[in-house]
Short mmCIF file of C-alpha atoms in Angstrom, two decimals:
data_model
loop_
_atom_site.label_atom_id
_atom_site.label_comp_id
_atom_site.label_asym_id
_atom_site.label_seq_id
_atom_site.Cartn_x
_atom_site.Cartn_y
_atom_site.Cartn_z
CA MET A 1 -29.18 23.94 -4.71
CA SER A 2 -29.41 21.94 -1.48
CA ARG A 3 -26.47 21.85 0.88
CA ILE A 4 -24.66 18.61 1.59
CA ASN A 5 -25.01 17.58 5.21
CA LEU A 6 -21.54 16.20 5.95
CA LEU A 7 -22.84 14.50 9.09
CA ASP A 8 -25.45 12.38 7.27
CA LYS A 9 -24.31 8.78 7.77
CA ASN A 10 -26.38 7.55 4.82
CA ASN A 11 -25.13 10.06 2.23
CA ASN A 12 -23.02 8.35 -0.47
CA PHE A 13 -20.60 11.28 -0.74
CA ASN A 14 -20.01 11.25 3.01
CA ILE A 15 -19.50 7.47 3.03
CA LEU A 16 -16.85 7.71 0.29
CA LEU A 17 -15.18 10.70 1.94
CA ALA A 18 -15.06 8.90 5.30
CA GLY A 19 -13.65 5.79 3.61
CA ILE A 20 -10.91 7.80 1.90
CA ILE A 21 -10.01 9.56 5.17
CA GLY A 22 -9.80 6.12 6.79
CA LEU A 23 -7.38 5.10 4.03
CA PHE A 24 -5.26 8.19 4.74
CA VAL A 25 -4.94 7.14 8.38
CA GLY A 26 -4.37 3.43 7.74
CA VAL A 27 -2.65 3.26 4.37
CA GLY A 28 -1.09 6.70 3.90
CA VAL A 29 0.21 7.19 7.44
CA ALA A 30 0.50 3.74 9.04
CA ARG A 31 1.90 1.99 5.95
CA PHE A 32 3.36 4.20 3.21
CA ALA A 33 4.80 7.05 5.29
CA TYR A 34 7.59 4.58 6.07
CA THR A 35 8.56 4.60 2.38
CA SER A 36 8.69 8.40 2.32
CA LEU A 37 10.83 8.62 5.46
CA LEU A 38 13.06 5.57 4.88
CA PRO A 39 15.81 7.43 2.92
CA SER A 40 16.15 9.95 5.79
CA MET A 41 16.15 7.22 8.42
CA LEU A 42 18.85 5.31 6.50
CA ALA A 43 20.92 8.48 5.96
CA ASP A 44 20.69 9.27 9.68
CA GLN A 45 21.81 5.69 10.40
CA ALA A 46 18.70 5.17 12.53
CA LEU A 47 18.23 1.96 10.52
CA SER A 48 20.50 -0.37 8.57
CA LEU A 49 19.35 -1.53 5.14
CA THR A 50 18.83 -5.06 6.48
CA PHE A 51 16.79 -3.88 9.46
CA SER A 52 14.74 -1.60 7.18
CA GLY A 53 13.69 -4.70 5.26
CA ILE A 54 12.86 -6.51 8.47
CA LEU A 55 10.69 -3.58 9.59
CA ALA A 56 8.90 -3.54 6.24
CA SER A 57 8.21 -7.26 6.52
CA THR A 58 6.96 -6.99 10.10
CA ASN A 59 4.52 -4.30 8.99
CA TYR A 60 3.20 -6.67 6.34
CA VAL A 61 3.06 -9.51 8.89
CA GLY A 62 0.71 -7.34 10.91
CA TYR A 63 -1.25 -6.52 7.78
CA LEU A 64 -1.44 -10.21 6.87
CA LEU A 65 -2.68 -11.14 10.35
CA GLY A 66 -5.27 -8.37 10.15
CA ALA A 67 -6.48 -9.49 6.73
CA LEU A 68 -6.73 -13.10 7.92
CA PHE A 69 -8.61 -11.97 11.01
CA ALA A 70 -10.98 -9.92 8.82
CA VAL A 71 -12.16 -13.07 7.05
CA PHE A 72 -13.76 -14.24 10.29
CA ILE A 73 -15.47 -10.97 11.29
CA LYS A 74 -19.03 -12.04 10.67
CA ASP A 75 -21.38 -9.10 11.20
CA ILE A 76 -21.37 -5.43 10.28
CA ASN A 77 -21.41 -4.10 13.84
CA THR A 78 -18.31 -6.13 14.75
CA LYS A 79 -16.62 -4.85 11.57
CA ILE A 80 -17.35 -1.30 12.69
CA LYS A 81 -15.76 -1.92 16.09
CA TYR A 82 -12.58 -3.32 14.55
CA PHE A 83 -12.44 -0.52 11.96
CA ARG A 84 -12.43 1.97 14.85
CA PHE A 85 -9.81 -0.09 16.69
CA GLY A 86 -7.68 0.08 13.53
CA LEU A 87 -7.86 3.89 13.47
CA ILE A 88 -6.63 4.05 17.08
CA LEU A 89 -3.78 1.59 16.42
CA CYS A 90 -2.60 3.58 13.39
CA VAL A 91 -2.32 6.81 15.37
CA ILE A 92 -0.59 5.29 18.41
CA THR A 93 1.93 3.27 16.37
CA THR A 94 2.82 6.34 14.29
CA ILE A 95 3.61 8.24 17.50
CA ILE A 96 5.90 5.38 18.56
CA MET A 97 7.86 5.67 15.28
CA GLY A 98 8.65 9.29 16.13
CA ILE A 99 9.76 8.85 19.74
CA THR A 100 11.99 5.77 19.81
CA THR A 101 14.91 4.15 18.00
CA SER A 102 14.63 0.91 19.98
CA ASP A 103 14.61 -2.04 17.60
CA LEU A 104 12.09 -3.88 19.74
CA TRP A 105 9.66 -0.96 19.91
CA LEU A 106 10.00 -0.26 16.18
CA ILE A 107 9.16 -3.88 15.34
CA PHE A 108 6.23 -3.83 17.78
CA SER A 109 4.99 -0.58 16.26
CA ARG A 110 5.20 -1.77 12.64
CA ILE A 111 3.37 -5.04 13.36
CA LEU A 112 0.49 -3.25 15.08
CA ALA A 113 0.43 -0.56 12.39
CA GLY A 114 0.03 -3.29 9.78
CA PHE A 115 -2.87 -4.81 11.68
CA GLY A 116 -4.50 -1.39 11.99
CA ALA A 117 -4.02 -0.74 8.28
CA ALA A 118 -5.78 -4.01 7.43
CA MET A 119 -8.73 -2.96 9.59
CA THR A 120 -9.01 0.37 7.75
CA LEU A 121 -8.59 -1.11 4.25
CA VAL A 122 -10.08 -4.62 4.26
CA VAL A 123 -12.79 -4.08 6.87
CA GLY A 124 -13.26 -0.44 5.87
CA ALA A 125 -13.83 -1.41 2.23
CA ALA A 126 -16.46 -3.94 3.28
CA ILE A 127 -18.29 -1.33 5.39
CA VAL A 128 -18.19 1.20 2.55
CA MET A 129 -19.47 -1.37 0.04
CA VAL A 130 -22.37 -2.33 2.31
CA LYS A 131 -23.31 1.25 3.18
CA LEU A 132 -23.24 2.72 -0.34
CA ASP A 133 -26.71 3.08 -1.84
CA PHE A 134 -26.02 2.34 -5.50
CA LYS A 135 -27.37 -0.45 -7.70
CA ASP A 136 -23.97 -0.73 -9.42
CA LYS A 137 -21.20 0.14 -6.99
CA THR A 138 -18.34 -0.29 -9.48
CA LYS A 139 -17.72 3.41 -10.13
CA ALA A 140 -18.17 4.34 -6.49
CA MET A 141 -15.69 1.70 -5.32
CA GLY A 142 -13.27 2.93 -8.00
CA ILE A 143 -13.44 6.37 -6.38
CA TYR A 144 -12.99 4.81 -2.95
CA PHE A 145 -9.87 2.85 -3.96
CA SER A 146 -8.40 6.02 -5.51
CA GLY A 147 -8.19 7.06 -1.87
CA ILE A 148 -5.17 4.77 -1.52
CA ALA A 149 -3.20 7.04 -3.85
CA ILE A 150 -4.63 10.22 -2.31
CA ALA A 151 -3.56 8.88 1.08
CA LEU A 152 -0.06 8.02 -0.18
CA ALA A 153 0.46 11.45 -1.80
CA LEU A 154 -0.94 13.43 1.12
CA ALA A 155 1.12 11.56 3.71
CA ASP A 156 4.23 12.04 1.56
CA VAL A 157 3.62 15.79 1.23
CA ILE A 158 3.16 16.17 5.00
CA ALA A 159 6.28 14.09 5.74
CA ARG A 160 8.47 15.99 3.26
CA LEU A 161 7.21 19.44 4.30
CA VAL A 162 8.21 18.72 7.89
CA LEU A 163 11.53 17.24 6.74
CA THR A 164 12.52 20.52 5.05
CA GLU A 165 12.89 22.19 8.47
CA ASN A 166 12.92 19.32 10.96
CA SER A 167 13.91 15.69 11.53
CA TRP A 168 12.27 12.48 10.41
CA GLN A 169 11.08 12.05 14.01
CA ALA A 170 9.13 15.31 13.72
CA SER A 171 7.60 14.04 10.46
CA TRP A 172 6.28 10.91 12.18
CA LEU A 173 4.77 12.99 14.98
CA MET A 174 3.12 15.43 12.56
CA LEU A 175 1.67 12.52 10.61
CA ALA A 176 0.30 11.06 13.85
CA LEU A 177 -1.28 14.41 14.73
CA SER A 178 -2.80 14.70 11.24
CA ALA A 179 -4.25 11.19 11.50
CA ALA A 180 -5.66 11.88 14.96
CA LEU A 181 -7.35 15.09 13.80
CA VAL A 182 -9.20 13.48 10.88
CA SER A 183 -10.05 10.09 12.44
CA PRO A 184 -13.28 11.23 14.17
CA TYR A 185 -15.01 11.67 10.80
CA PRO A 186 -14.74 8.05 9.53
CA TRP A 187 -15.32 6.90 13.12
CA TYR A 188 -18.71 8.66 13.04
CA ILE A 189 -19.83 8.19 9.42
CA LEU A 190 -18.82 4.55 8.96
CA SER A 191 -21.01 3.41 11.80
CA SER A 192 -24.22 1.47 12.02
CA HIS A 193 -27.58 2.85 11.04
CA GLN A 194 -31.09 1.50 10.67
CA LYS A 195 -30.73 0.14 7.14
CA ILE A 196 -27.61 -1.89 7.95
CA GLN A 197 -29.01 -3.17 11.22
CA ALA A 198 -32.16 -4.38 9.49
CA ASN A 199 -30.11 -6.27 6.89
CA THR A 200 -27.44 -7.68 9.21
CA VAL A 201 -26.61 -11.27 8.32
CA THR A 202 -24.16 -13.53 10.11
CA HIS A 203 -22.06 -15.27 7.46
CA THR A 204 -20.33 -18.60 7.71
CA LEU A 205 -17.24 -19.59 5.76
CA ASN A 206 -18.48 -20.66 2.33
CA LYS A 207 -15.99 -23.13 0.85
CA LYS A 208 -17.88 -23.14 -2.47
CA LEU A 209 -16.59 -19.62 -3.08
CA PHE A 210 -13.11 -21.02 -3.63
CA SER A 211 -13.51 -22.26 -7.21
CA SER A 212 -10.61 -23.00 -9.58
CA PHE A 213 -10.78 -19.44 -10.89
CA VAL A 214 -10.79 -17.93 -7.40
CA ILE A 215 -7.73 -19.99 -6.38
CA ILE A 216 -5.86 -18.74 -9.48
CA LEU A 217 -7.02 -15.19 -8.74
CA ILE A 218 -5.67 -15.49 -5.19
CA LEU A 219 -2.31 -16.82 -6.46
CA ALA A 220 -2.08 -14.01 -8.99
CA TYR A 221 -2.79 -11.48 -6.26
CA PHE A 222 0.07 -13.02 -4.25
CA THR A 223 2.45 -12.20 -7.12
CA GLU A 224 1.00 -8.68 -7.26
CA GLY A 225 1.71 -8.34 -3.53
CA VAL A 226 5.36 -9.08 -4.33
CA GLY A 227 5.30 -6.63 -7.25
CA MET A 228 3.75 -3.92 -5.14
CA VAL A 229 5.97 -4.12 -2.09
CA VAL A 230 9.52 -3.89 -3.45
CA GLN A 231 8.89 -0.53 -5.10
CA GLY A 232 6.36 0.35 -2.41
CA THR A 233 9.09 0.04 0.23
CA PHE A 234 12.27 0.97 -1.60
CA LEU A 235 11.47 3.09 -4.68
CA PRO A 236 12.78 6.41 -3.25
CA THR A 237 15.83 4.55 -1.90
CA ILE A 238 16.35 2.85 -5.28
CA ILE A 239 16.21 6.21 -7.11
CA GLN A 240 18.52 7.76 -4.50
CA SER A 241 21.06 5.00 -5.21
CA LEU A 242 21.25 5.82 -8.95
CA PRO A 243 24.11 8.18 -9.92
CA GLY A 244 22.85 11.71 -10.60
CA LEU A 245 19.30 11.04 -9.39
CA GLU A 246 19.85 11.38 -5.63
CA SER A 247 17.85 14.59 -5.29
CA PHE A 248 14.81 13.24 -7.18
CA ALA A 249 13.94 10.36 -4.82
CA GLY A 250 11.15 12.29 -3.08
CA SER A 251 9.70 13.59 -6.35
CA THR A 252 9.46 10.06 -7.71
CA TRP A 253 7.42 8.90 -4.73
CA LEU A 254 5.08 11.90 -4.97
CA LEU A 255 4.53 11.02 -8.64
CA VAL A 256 3.53 7.52 -7.51
CA GLY A 257 0.72 9.01 -5.45
CA LEU A 258 -0.40 11.51 -8.08
CA ALA A 259 -0.44 8.87 -10.83
CA GLY A 260 -2.44 6.57 -8.59
CA ILE A 261 -5.27 9.02 -7.86
CA PRO A 262 -7.15 8.64 -11.18
CA SER A 263 -5.85 5.14 -11.88
CA SER A 264 -8.44 3.05 -10.06
CA ILE A 265 -11.30 5.00 -11.65
CA ILE A 266 -9.75 4.58 -15.13
CA TRP A 267 -8.90 0.89 -14.63
CA MET A 268 -12.35 0.12 -13.18
CA ARG A 269 -14.04 1.80 -16.14
CA LEU A 270 -11.88 -0.20 -18.55
CA ALA A 271 -12.72 -3.37 -16.61
CA HIS A 272 -16.43 -2.61 -16.97
CA GLN A 273 -15.98 -2.27 -20.75
CA HIS A 274 -13.47 -5.03 -21.46
CA GLY A 275 -13.63 -7.47 -18.53
CA SER A 276 -11.78 -7.44 -15.21
CA VAL A 277 -9.37 -10.28 -16.01
CA ASN A 278 -8.27 -8.73 -19.32
CA ILE A 279 -7.55 -5.40 -17.66
CA ILE A 280 -5.73 -6.99 -14.70
CA ILE A 281 -3.41 -8.75 -17.19
CA ILE A 282 -2.68 -5.46 -18.99
CA ALA A 283 -2.10 -3.51 -15.76
CA MET A 284 0.28 -6.15 -14.35
CA SER A 285 2.22 -6.21 -17.64
CA ILE A 286 2.65 -2.43 -17.51
CA GLN A 287 3.79 -2.71 -13.91
CA ILE A 288 6.54 -5.15 -14.96
CA VAL A 289 7.92 -2.50 -17.32
CA GLY A 290 8.02 0.03 -14.47
CA ILE A 291 9.79 -2.44 -12.17
CA LEU A 292 12.54 -3.07 -14.74
CA ILE A 293 13.24 0.56 -15.77
CA PRO A 294 15.75 1.31 -12.93
CA THR A 295 17.74 -1.80 -13.94
CA LEU A 296 17.97 -0.66 -17.57
CA SER A 297 18.62 3.08 -17.36
CA HIS A 298 19.74 5.92 -15.08
CA ASN A 299 17.87 8.44 -17.23
CA LEU A 300 15.92 10.85 -15.03
CA TYR A 301 12.76 10.91 -17.12
CA LEU A 302 12.60 7.14 -17.54
CA ASN A 303 12.96 6.67 -13.79
CA LEU A 304 10.27 9.26 -13.12
CA LEU A 305 8.17 7.24 -15.57
CA SER A 306 8.94 4.16 -13.45
CA GLY A 307 7.23 5.88 -10.52
CA ILE A 308 4.28 6.90 -12.69
CA LEU A 309 3.83 3.35 -14.02
CA TYR A 310 4.02 1.95 -10.52
CA GLY A 311 1.52 4.42 -9.05
CA GLY A 312 -0.70 4.13 -12.09
CA THR A 313 -0.97 0.34 -11.74
CA PHE A 314 -0.64 -0.82 -8.13
CA VAL A 315 -3.57 1.24 -6.82
CA GLY A 316 -5.73 0.26 -9.77
CA LEU A 317 -4.79 -3.41 -9.32
CA VAL A 318 -5.89 -3.35 -5.68
CA ALA A 319 -9.23 -1.93 -6.83
CA LEU A 320 -9.57 -4.45 -9.68
CA PHE A 321 -8.76 -7.53 -7.59
CA MET A 322 -10.77 -6.43 -4.55
CA HIS A 323 -13.82 -5.41 -6.57
CA LEU A 324 -13.78 -8.63 -8.60
CA GLY A 325 -13.47 -10.59 -5.36
CA GLY A 326 -16.38 -8.64 -3.91
CA LYS A 327 -18.57 -9.36 -6.96
CA ILE A 328 -17.75 -13.07 -6.85
CA ALA A 329 -18.48 -13.23 -3.12
CA GLY A 330 -21.84 -11.49 -3.41
CA ASP A 331 -23.36 -10.47 -0.07
CA ASN A 332 -20.31 -11.43 2.02
CA PRO A 333 -17.49 -9.46 0.35
CA VAL A 334 -15.17 -9.36 3.35
CA MET A 335 -14.59 -13.14 3.21
CA LEU A 336 -13.06 -13.25 -0.26
CA MET A 337 -11.55 -9.76 0.07
CA GLY A 338 -9.84 -11.00 3.22
CA ALA A 339 -8.59 -14.17 1.52
CA LEU A 340 -7.20 -12.12 -1.38
CA THR A 341 -5.50 -9.72 1.00
CA VAL A 342 -3.96 -12.62 2.93
CA ALA A 343 -2.30 -13.79 -0.31
CA TYR A 344 -1.25 -10.22 -1.08
CA GLY A 345 0.14 -9.96 2.44
CA ILE A 346 2.22 -13.15 2.11
CA GLY A 347 3.81 -11.64 -0.99
CA GLN A 348 4.47 -8.42 0.88
CA VAL A 349 6.06 -10.18 3.86
CA SER A 350 8.48 -12.20 1.73
CA ALA A 351 9.51 -9.55 -0.80
CA PRO A 352 11.41 -7.06 1.44
CA LEU A 353 13.44 -9.93 2.92
CA TYR A 354 14.72 -11.27 -0.40
CA ALA A 355 15.10 -7.69 -1.68
CA VAL A 356 17.50 -6.60 1.08
CA THR A 357 19.35 -9.94 0.95
CA LEU A 358 19.97 -9.68 -2.80
CA THR A 359 20.84 -5.99 -2.52
CA GLU A 360 23.38 -6.58 0.27
CA GLN A 361 24.98 -9.36 -1.79
CA SER A 362 25.12 -7.50 -5.12
CA GLY A 363 25.53 -3.90 -4.01
CA ASN A 364 22.51 -2.67 -6.00
CA TYR A 365 18.78 -3.30 -6.35
CA ASN A 366 18.89 -4.88 -9.83
CA HIS A 367 18.67 -8.53 -8.81
CA ALA A 368 15.77 -7.81 -6.44
CA LEU A 369 13.93 -6.06 -9.26
CA TYR A 370 14.59 -8.92 -11.71
CA VAL A 371 13.15 -11.47 -9.27
CA THR A 372 10.16 -9.23 -8.59
CA ALA A 373 9.43 -8.74 -12.30
CA ALA A 374 9.65 -12.51 -12.87
CA LEU A 375 7.17 -13.24 -10.07
CA VAL A 376 4.65 -10.68 -11.34
CA PHE A 377 5.04 -12.18 -14.83
CA SER A 378 4.13 -15.60 -13.38
CA GLY A 379 0.86 -14.03 -12.15
CA VAL A 380 0.17 -12.71 -15.63
CA LEU A 381 0.76 -16.19 -17.07
CA MET A 382 -1.67 -17.76 -14.58
CA LEU A 383 -4.42 -15.35 -15.57
CA LEU A 384 -3.68 -15.86 -19.28
CA ILE A 385 -4.13 -19.62 -18.74
CA THR A 386 -7.64 -19.00 -17.36
CA LYS A 387 -8.44 -17.21 -20.61
CA ILE A 388 -6.94 -19.95 -22.78
CA VAL A 389 -8.66 -22.90 -21.06
CA GLY A 390 -11.90 -21.05 -20.41
CA ILE A 391 -11.94 -20.88 -16.60
CA LYS A 392 -14.33 -18.04 -15.79
CA PRO A 393 -15.35 -16.18 -12.62
CA ASN A 394 -18.90 -16.70 -11.38
CA THR A 395 -19.79 -13.11 -10.47
CA GLN A 396 -23.01 -12.38 -8.61
#
C-alpha cells in the first residue's frame, strides 16, 4: 500500500484537505465563531443586542464585497494570490476580536473578516474545482462543501473549550492561533502548478450566462441567504432566551455543525439522482420547519431538532446552489459562483438588521423568525414556478 504524500499539490485528497482547512480558517473562525461566542459577549455586556446585529451585518457586507470582487478575478494565479490574502485577513481580524472592545475596531475587524472569508470560500472553491482531477467532480465538491460544517463544529469546540476556563477574549485568541497554525497547508497546496498554468484562460464577463433560470436561481439564493443568517447568527442566543433551555444553547450550535458534516454529500447525491432544483426545493422546505420550531415550542428535543434541521440544510444548500452554478458556468465557475454569493450576501446583510429591530420591539425572536420563514418560502415558490412553466438550467 503506497503512502500518501501530503505535500503533493496535484493529489486530489490533498486538494480537498487543503480546501477544507481553508474553510476552517475563513468560515469556521472568521465567520461562525462569532455565533458561538455571541451569547458570552452579550452576557458580559461587551455588546448590546442591537450592536451585535450591526456587527453581523458588517461581516456580511465584507463578505458581499469579497464575493462581488471575486467575480472579476480573471485568472487562476490571481485567484491564488487573493485566496492567500484571505487567509492572512482571517487570522489578523480574529486577533483583533480578542484584544479590543472598541466599536470602531470591531466593525473594521468584522468587515475585513467577511472579505477574507469570501476569498477562502468563493475563490477557494473555484481553485479546488479547477485543481481536482476528476471527470465528474460532483461527489468531490460535496466532500469539499462538507468542510463548511466541519469548520463550524471545530471552531465551536475550540471556542467553548477555552470558555470553560477563560474569557471570550481568550477564545478569540486561541481561534486565531489555531487558524495561523493550519494556514500554511492550504497556502502551499492550493497554489499553481504546471497543469493549471498550461490551461490558464482569461475570462471576460459573459452576459449570456444570466438566463431566466439563472436570474431566478440567484433570487432564490438571496432568500436562502436570509434563511441562513438569522439562525446562523442568533441560534444559540435564541435557544438561550427560551425558558428552561438556557444551558443548551452551546449544544444546539454544535449539533448544527455535526448535522452539516454529512449533509452536503447526502444532498449532492440526491441531486445527482433526482435533479438539483428538486432537491433544493425539498431542502429549503425542511429548513423552513427548523426556522419555525422555536416559535412553536419550548420543548428541548424539538429545539435541538431545529439546530439539526438548520445544520442539515444550510450547508447542503450552499453546496447545491454553488455546484449547480458551477455546472451552468462551465469553465469559468467563479463568475456565476460569485454572482450567487453576492445575492446570498445581500440577504445576509439585511437579515440581522431586521432581526434585531423586530426582537427589540417585540421582546422575543418570534417575529424575526416568521419573516425569515416567509422569505425562504418565497424562494421555494420561485423555484417551483420554474418547474411548472418549464424553465430549465443549461448545464455544461
